XYZ file of N, CA, C and O in Angstrom:
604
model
N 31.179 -36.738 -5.519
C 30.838 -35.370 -5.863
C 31.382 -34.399 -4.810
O 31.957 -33.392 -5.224
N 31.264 -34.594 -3.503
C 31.739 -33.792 -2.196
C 33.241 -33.875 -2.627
O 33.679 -32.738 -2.802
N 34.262 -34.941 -2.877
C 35.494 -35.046 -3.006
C 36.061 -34.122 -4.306
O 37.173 -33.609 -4.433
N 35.039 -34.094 -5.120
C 35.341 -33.492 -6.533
C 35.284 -31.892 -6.374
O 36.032 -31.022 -6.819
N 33.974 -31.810 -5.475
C 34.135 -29.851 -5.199
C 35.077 -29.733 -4.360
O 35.652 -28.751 -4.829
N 35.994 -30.196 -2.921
C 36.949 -30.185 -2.569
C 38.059 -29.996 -3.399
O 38.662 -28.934 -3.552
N 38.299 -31.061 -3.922
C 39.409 -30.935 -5.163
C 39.438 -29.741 -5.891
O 40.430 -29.049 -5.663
N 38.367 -29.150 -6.974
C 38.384 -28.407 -7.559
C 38.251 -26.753 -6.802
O 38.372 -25.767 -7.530
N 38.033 -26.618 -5.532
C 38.096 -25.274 -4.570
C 39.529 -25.894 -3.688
O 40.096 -25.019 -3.033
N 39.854 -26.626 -3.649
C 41.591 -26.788 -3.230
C 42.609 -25.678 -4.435
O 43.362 -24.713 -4.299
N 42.039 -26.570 -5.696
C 43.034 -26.369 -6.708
C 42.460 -24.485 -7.381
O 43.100 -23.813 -8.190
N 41.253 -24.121 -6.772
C 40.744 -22.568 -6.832
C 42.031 -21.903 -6.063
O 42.671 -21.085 -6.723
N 42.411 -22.146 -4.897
C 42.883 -21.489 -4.578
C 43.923 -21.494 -4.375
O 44.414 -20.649 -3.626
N 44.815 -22.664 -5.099
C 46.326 -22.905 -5.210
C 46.518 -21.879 -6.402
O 47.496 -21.131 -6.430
N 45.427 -21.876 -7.501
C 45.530 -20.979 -8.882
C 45.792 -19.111 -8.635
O 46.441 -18.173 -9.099
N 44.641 -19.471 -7.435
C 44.833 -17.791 -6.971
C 45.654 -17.528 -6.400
O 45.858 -16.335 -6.629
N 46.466 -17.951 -5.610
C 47.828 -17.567 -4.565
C 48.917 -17.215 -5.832
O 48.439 -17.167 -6.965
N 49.932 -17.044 -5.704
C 50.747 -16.509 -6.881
C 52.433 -16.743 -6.068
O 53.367 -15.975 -6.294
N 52.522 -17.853 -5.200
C 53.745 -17.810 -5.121
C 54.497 -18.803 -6.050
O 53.995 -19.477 -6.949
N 55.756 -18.764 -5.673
C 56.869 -18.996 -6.206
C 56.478 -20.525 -6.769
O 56.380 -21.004 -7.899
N 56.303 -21.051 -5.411
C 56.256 -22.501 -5.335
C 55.270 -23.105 -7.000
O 55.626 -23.751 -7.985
N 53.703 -22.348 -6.492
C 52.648 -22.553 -7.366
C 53.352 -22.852 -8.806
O 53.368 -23.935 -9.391
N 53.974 -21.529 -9.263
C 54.251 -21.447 -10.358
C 55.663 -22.395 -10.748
O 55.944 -22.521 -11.939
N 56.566 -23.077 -9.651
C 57.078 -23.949 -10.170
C 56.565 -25.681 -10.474
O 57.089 -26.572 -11.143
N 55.540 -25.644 -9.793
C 54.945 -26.993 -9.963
C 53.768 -26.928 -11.185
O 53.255 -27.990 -11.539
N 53.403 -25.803 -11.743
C 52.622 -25.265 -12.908
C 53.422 -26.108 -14.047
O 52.921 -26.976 -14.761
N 54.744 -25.674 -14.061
C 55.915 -26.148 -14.762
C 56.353 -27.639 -15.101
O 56.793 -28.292 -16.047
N 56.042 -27.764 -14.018
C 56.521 -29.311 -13.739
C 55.037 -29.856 -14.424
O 55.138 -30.512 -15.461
N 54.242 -29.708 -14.103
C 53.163 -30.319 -14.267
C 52.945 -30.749 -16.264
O 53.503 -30.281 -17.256
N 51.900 -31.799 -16.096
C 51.508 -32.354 -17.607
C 50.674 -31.128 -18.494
O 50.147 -30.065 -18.168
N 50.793 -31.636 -19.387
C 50.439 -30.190 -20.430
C 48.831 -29.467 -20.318
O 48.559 -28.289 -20.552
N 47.927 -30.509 -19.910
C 46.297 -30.794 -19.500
C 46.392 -29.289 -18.365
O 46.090 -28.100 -18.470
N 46.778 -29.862 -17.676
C 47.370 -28.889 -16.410
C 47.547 -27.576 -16.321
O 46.963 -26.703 -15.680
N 48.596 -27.565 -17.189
C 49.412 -26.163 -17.505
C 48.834 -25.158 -18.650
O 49.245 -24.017 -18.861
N 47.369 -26.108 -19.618
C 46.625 -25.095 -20.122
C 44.947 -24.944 -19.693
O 43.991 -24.564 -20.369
N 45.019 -25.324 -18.539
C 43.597 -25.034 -17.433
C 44.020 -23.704 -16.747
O 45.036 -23.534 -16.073
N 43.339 -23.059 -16.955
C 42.621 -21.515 -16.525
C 42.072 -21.428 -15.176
O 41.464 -22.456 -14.881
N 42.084 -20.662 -14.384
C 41.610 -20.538 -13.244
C 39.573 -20.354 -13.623
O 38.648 -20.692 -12.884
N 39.522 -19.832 -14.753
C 37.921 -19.633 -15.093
C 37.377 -21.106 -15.248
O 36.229 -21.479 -15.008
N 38.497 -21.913 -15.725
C 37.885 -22.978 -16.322
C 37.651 -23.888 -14.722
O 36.671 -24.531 -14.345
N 38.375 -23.743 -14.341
C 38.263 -24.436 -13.030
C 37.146 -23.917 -11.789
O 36.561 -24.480 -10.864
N 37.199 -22.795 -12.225
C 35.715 -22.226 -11.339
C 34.465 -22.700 -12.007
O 33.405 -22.845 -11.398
N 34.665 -22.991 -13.569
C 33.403 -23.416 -14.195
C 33.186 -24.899 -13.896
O 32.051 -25.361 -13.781
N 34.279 -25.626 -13.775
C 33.547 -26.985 -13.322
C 33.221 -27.069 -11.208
O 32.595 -28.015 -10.730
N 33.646 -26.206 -10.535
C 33.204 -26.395 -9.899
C 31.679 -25.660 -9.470
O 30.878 -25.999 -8.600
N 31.637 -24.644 -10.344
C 30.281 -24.322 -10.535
C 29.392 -25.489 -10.546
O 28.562 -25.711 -9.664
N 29.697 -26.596 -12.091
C 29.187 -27.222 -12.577
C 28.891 -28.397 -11.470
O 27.781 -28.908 -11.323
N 30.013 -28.732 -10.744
C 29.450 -29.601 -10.007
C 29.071 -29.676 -8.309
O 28.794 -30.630 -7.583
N 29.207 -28.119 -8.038
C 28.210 -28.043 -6.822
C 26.716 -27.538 -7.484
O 25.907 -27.254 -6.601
N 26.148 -27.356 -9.028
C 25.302 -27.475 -8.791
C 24.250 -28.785 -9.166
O 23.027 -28.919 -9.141
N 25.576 -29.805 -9.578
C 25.416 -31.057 -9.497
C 24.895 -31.995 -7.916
O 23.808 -32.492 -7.620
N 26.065 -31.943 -7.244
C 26.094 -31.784 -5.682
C 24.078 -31.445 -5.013
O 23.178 -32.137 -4.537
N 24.269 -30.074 -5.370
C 22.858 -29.468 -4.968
C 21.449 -30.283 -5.360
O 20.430 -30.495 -4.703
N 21.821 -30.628 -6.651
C 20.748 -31.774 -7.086
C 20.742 -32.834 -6.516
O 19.684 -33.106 -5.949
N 21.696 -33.688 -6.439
C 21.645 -34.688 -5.555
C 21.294 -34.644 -4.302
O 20.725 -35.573 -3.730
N 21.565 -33.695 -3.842
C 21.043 -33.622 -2.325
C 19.527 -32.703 -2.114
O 19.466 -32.109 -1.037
N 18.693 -32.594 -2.760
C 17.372 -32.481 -3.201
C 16.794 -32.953 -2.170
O 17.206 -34.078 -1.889
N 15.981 -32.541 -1.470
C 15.060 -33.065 -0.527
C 13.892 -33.846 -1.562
O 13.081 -34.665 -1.130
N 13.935 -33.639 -2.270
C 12.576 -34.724 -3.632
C 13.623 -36.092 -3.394
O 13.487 -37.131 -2.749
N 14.839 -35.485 -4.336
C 15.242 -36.648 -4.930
C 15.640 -37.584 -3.283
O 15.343 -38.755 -3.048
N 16.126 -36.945 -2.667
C 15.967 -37.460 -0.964
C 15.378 -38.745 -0.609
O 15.770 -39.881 -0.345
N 14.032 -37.965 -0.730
C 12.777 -38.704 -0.898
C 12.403 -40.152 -1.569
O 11.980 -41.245 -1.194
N 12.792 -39.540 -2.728
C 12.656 -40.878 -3.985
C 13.331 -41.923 -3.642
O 12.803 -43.033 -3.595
N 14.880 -41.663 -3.289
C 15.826 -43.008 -3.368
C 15.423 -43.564 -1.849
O 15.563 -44.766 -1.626
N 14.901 -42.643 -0.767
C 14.258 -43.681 0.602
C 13.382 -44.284 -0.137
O 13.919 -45.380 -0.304
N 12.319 -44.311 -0.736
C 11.300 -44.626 -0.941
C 11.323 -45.925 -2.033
O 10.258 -46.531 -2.148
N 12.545 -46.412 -2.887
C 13.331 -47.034 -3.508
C 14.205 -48.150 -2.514
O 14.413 -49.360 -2.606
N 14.486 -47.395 -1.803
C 15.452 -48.612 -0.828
C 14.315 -49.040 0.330
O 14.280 -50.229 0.647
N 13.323 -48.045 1.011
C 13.190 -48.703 2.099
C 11.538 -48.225 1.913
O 11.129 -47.074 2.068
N 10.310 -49.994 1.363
C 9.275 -49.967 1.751
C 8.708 -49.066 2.839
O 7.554 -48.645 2.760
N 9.615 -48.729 3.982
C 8.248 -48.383 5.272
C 7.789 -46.589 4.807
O 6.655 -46.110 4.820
N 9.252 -45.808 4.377
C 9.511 -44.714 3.864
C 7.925 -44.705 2.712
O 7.163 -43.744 2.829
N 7.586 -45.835 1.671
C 6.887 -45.199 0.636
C 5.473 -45.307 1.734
O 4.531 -44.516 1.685
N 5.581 -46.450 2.689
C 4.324 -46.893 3.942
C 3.731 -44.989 4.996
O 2.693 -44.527 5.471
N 5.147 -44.567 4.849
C 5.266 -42.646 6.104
C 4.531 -41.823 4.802
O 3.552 -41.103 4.998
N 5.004 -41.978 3.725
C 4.256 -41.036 2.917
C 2.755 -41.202 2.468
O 1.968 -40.256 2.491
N 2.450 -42.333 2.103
C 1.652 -43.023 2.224
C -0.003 -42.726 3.018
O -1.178 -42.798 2.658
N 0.699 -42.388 4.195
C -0.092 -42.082 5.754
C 0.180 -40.484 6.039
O -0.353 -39.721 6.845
N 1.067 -40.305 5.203
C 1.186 -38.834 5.606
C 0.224 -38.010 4.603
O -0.347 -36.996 5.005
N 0.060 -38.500 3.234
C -1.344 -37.864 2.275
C -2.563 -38.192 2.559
O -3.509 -37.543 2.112
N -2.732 -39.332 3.407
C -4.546 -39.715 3.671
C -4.286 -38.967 4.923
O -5.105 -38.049 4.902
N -3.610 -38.880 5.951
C -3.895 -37.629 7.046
C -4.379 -36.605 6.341
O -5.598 -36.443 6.292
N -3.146 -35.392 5.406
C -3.725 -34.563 4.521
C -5.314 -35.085 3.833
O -6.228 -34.335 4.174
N -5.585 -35.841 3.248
C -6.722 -36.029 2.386
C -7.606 -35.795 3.714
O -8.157 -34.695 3.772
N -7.801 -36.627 4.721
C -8.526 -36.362 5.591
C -8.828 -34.771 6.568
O -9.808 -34.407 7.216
N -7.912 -34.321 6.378
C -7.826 -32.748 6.936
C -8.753 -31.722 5.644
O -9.687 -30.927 5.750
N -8.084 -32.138 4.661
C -9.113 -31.572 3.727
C -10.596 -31.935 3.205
O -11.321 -31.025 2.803
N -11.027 -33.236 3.216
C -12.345 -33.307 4.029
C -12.954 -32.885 4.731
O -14.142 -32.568 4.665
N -12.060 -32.791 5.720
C -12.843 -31.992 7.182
C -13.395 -30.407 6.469
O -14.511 -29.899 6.361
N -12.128 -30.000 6.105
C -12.126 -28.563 5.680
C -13.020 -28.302 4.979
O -13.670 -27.281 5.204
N -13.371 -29.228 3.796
C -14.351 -28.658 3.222
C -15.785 -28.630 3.543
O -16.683 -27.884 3.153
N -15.773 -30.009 4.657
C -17.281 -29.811 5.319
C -17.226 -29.054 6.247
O -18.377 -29.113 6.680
N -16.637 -28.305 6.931
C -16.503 -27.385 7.807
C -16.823 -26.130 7.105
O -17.317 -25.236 7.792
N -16.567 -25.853 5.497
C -16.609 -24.822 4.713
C -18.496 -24.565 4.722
O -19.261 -23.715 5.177
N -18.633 -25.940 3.880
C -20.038 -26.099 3.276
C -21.168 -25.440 4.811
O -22.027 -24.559 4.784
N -20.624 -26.423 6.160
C -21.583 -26.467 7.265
C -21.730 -24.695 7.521
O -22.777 -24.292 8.027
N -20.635 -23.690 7.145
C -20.572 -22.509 7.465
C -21.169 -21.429 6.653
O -21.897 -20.519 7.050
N -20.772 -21.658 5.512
C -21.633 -21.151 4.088
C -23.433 -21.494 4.468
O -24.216 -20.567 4.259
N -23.971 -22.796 5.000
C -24.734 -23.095 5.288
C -25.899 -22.116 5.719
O -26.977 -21.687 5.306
N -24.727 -21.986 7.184
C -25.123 -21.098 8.755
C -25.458 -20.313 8.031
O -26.655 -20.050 7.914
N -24.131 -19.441 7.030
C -24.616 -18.198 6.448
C -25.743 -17.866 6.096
O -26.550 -17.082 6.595
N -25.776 -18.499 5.205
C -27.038 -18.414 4.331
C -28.683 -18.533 5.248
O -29.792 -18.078 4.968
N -28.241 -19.270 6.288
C -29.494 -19.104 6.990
C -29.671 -17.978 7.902
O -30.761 -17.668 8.383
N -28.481 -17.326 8.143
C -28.166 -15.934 8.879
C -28.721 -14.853 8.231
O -29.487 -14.093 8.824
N -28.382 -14.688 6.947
C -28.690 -14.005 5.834
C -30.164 -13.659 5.984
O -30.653 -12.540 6.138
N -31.040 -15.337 5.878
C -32.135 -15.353 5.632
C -33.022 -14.751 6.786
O -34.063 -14.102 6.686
N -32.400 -15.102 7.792
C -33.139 -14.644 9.732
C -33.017 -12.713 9.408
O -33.951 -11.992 9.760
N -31.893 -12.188 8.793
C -31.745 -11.333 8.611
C -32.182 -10.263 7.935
O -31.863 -9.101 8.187
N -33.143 -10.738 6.800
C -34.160 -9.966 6.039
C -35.142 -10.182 6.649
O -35.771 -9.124 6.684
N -35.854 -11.226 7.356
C -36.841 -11.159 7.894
C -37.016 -10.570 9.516
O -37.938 -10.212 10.249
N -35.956 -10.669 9.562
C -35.637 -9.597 11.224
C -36.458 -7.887 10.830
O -37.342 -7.263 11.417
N -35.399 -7.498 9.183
C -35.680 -6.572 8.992
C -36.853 -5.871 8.768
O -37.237 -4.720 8.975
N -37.467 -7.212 8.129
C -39.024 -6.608 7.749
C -40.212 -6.414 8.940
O -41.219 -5.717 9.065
N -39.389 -7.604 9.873
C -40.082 -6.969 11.107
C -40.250 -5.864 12.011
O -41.306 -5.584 12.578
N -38.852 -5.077 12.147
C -38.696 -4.088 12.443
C -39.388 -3.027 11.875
O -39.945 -2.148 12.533
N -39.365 -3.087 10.781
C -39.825 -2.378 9.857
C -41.404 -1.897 10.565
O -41.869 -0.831 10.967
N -41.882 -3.242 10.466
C -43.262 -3.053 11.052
C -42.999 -2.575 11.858
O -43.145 -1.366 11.684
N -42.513 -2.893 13.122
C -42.277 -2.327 14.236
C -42.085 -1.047 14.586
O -42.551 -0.679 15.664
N -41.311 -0.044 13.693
C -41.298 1.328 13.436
C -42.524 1.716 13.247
O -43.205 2.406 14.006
N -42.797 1.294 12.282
C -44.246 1.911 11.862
C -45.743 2.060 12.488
O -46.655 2.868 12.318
N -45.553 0.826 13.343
C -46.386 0.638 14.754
C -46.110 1.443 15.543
O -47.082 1.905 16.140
N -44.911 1.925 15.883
C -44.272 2.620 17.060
C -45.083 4.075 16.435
O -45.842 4.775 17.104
N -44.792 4.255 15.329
C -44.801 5.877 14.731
C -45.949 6.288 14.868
O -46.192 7.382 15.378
N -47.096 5.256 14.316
C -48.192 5.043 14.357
C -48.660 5.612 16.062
O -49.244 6.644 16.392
N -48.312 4.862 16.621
C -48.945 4.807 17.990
C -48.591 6.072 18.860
O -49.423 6.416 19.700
N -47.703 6.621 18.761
C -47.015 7.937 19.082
C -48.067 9.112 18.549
O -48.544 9.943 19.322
N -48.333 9.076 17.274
C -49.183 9.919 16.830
C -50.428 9.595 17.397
O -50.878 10.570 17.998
N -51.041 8.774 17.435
C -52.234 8.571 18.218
C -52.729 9.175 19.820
O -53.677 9.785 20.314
N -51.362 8.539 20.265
C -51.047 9.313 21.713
C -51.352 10.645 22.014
O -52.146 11.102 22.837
N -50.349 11.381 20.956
C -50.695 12.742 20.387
C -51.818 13.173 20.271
O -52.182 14.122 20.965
N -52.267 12.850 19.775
C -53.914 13.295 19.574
C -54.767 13.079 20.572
O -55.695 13.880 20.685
N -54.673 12.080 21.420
C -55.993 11.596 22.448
C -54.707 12.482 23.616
O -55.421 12.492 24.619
N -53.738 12.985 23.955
C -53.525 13.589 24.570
C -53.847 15.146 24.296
O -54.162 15.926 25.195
N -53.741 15.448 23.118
C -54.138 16.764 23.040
C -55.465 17.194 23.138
O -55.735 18.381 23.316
N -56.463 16.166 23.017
C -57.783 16.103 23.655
C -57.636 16.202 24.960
O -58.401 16.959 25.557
N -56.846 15.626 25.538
C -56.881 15.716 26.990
C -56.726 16.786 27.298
O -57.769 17.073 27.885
N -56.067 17.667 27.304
C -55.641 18.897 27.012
C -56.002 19.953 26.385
O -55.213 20.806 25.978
N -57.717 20.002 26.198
C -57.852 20.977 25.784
C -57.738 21.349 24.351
O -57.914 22.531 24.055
N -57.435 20.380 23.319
C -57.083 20.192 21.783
C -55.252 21.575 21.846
O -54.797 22.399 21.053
N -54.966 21.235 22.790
C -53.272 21.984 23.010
C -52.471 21.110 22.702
O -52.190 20.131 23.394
N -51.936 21.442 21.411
C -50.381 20.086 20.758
C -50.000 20.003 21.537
O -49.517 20.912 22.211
N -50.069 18.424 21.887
C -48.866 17.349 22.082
C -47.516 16.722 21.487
O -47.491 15.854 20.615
N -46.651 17.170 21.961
C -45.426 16.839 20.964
C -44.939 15.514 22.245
O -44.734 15.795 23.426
N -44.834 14.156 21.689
C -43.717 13.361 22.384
C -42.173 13.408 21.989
O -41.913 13.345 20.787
N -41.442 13.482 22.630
C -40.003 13.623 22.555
C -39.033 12.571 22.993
O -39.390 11.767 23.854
N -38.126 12.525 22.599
C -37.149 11.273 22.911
C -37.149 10.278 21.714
O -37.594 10.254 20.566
N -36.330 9.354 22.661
C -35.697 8.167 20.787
C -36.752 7.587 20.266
O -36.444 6.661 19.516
N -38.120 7.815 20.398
C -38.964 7.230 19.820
C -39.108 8.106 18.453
O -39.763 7.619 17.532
N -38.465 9.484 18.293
C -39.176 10.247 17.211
C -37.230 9.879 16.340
O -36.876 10.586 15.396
N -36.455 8.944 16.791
C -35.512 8.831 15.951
C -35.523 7.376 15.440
O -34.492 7.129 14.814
N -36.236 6.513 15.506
C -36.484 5.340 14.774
C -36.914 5.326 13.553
O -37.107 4.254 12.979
């Protein structure tokens, strides 16, 4: 196939040159010859570099090692249970995380509801303050100030 696209891009570009010579050995030549086209000759070497290209296929590559030489089908073999084993991992690594999540999630509403209280205790107790200070004081408002009145 390598010898055949040689041949046929040799004879590409003896077709394209236009000297003297070309066109006397056109002459000379058998009749097969002398009614081949320069298109026609680009079409088979089309045809067989993309012949060429197939054959040299990293699959088909593959296949005919794996045909001639046991250890080749033994590398692939070991090379998908590595993969199989990586994707195992992966997916329990997925599940163990989704897991976490979900228990993150869960710490996370109940964080909230605590806080919650916690505001409300705070708010609560602020106002109270308020009041047994403004007793202190003579029943004169007490206002507390600062990040406690932004919670």
């Amino acid at each position: 196939a390598v010898e055949l696209n040689g041949f046929l891009s040799q004879r590409i570009a003896e077709m394209k040159s236009s000297s003297h010579l070309n066109e006397q050995l056109r002459l000379d030549a058998d009749e097969g010859v002398k009614t081949t086209t320069l298109e026609t000759v680009e079409s088979f070497f089309q045809i067989s570099q993309s012949l060429l290209d197939t054959l040299m296929a990293e699959d088909l590559q593959n296949l005919l090692m794996i045909k001639q030489n046991g250890a080749s089908l033994d590398r692939l073999v070991h090379s998908l249970e590595q993969q199989r084993s990586s994707v195992d991992k992966f997916r329990q690594s997925i599940n163990q995380l989704e897991a976490k999540c979900s228990q993150i999630k869960q710490i996370s509403v109940e964080l909230r509801k605590k806080l919650k209280i916690y505001r409300k205790s705070t708010q609560e107790l602020k106002e109270n303050l308020e009041k047994v200070l403004s007793k202190h004081f003579n029943g004169r408002e007490v206002h507390i100030v600062g990040e406690v009145n932004f919670l």
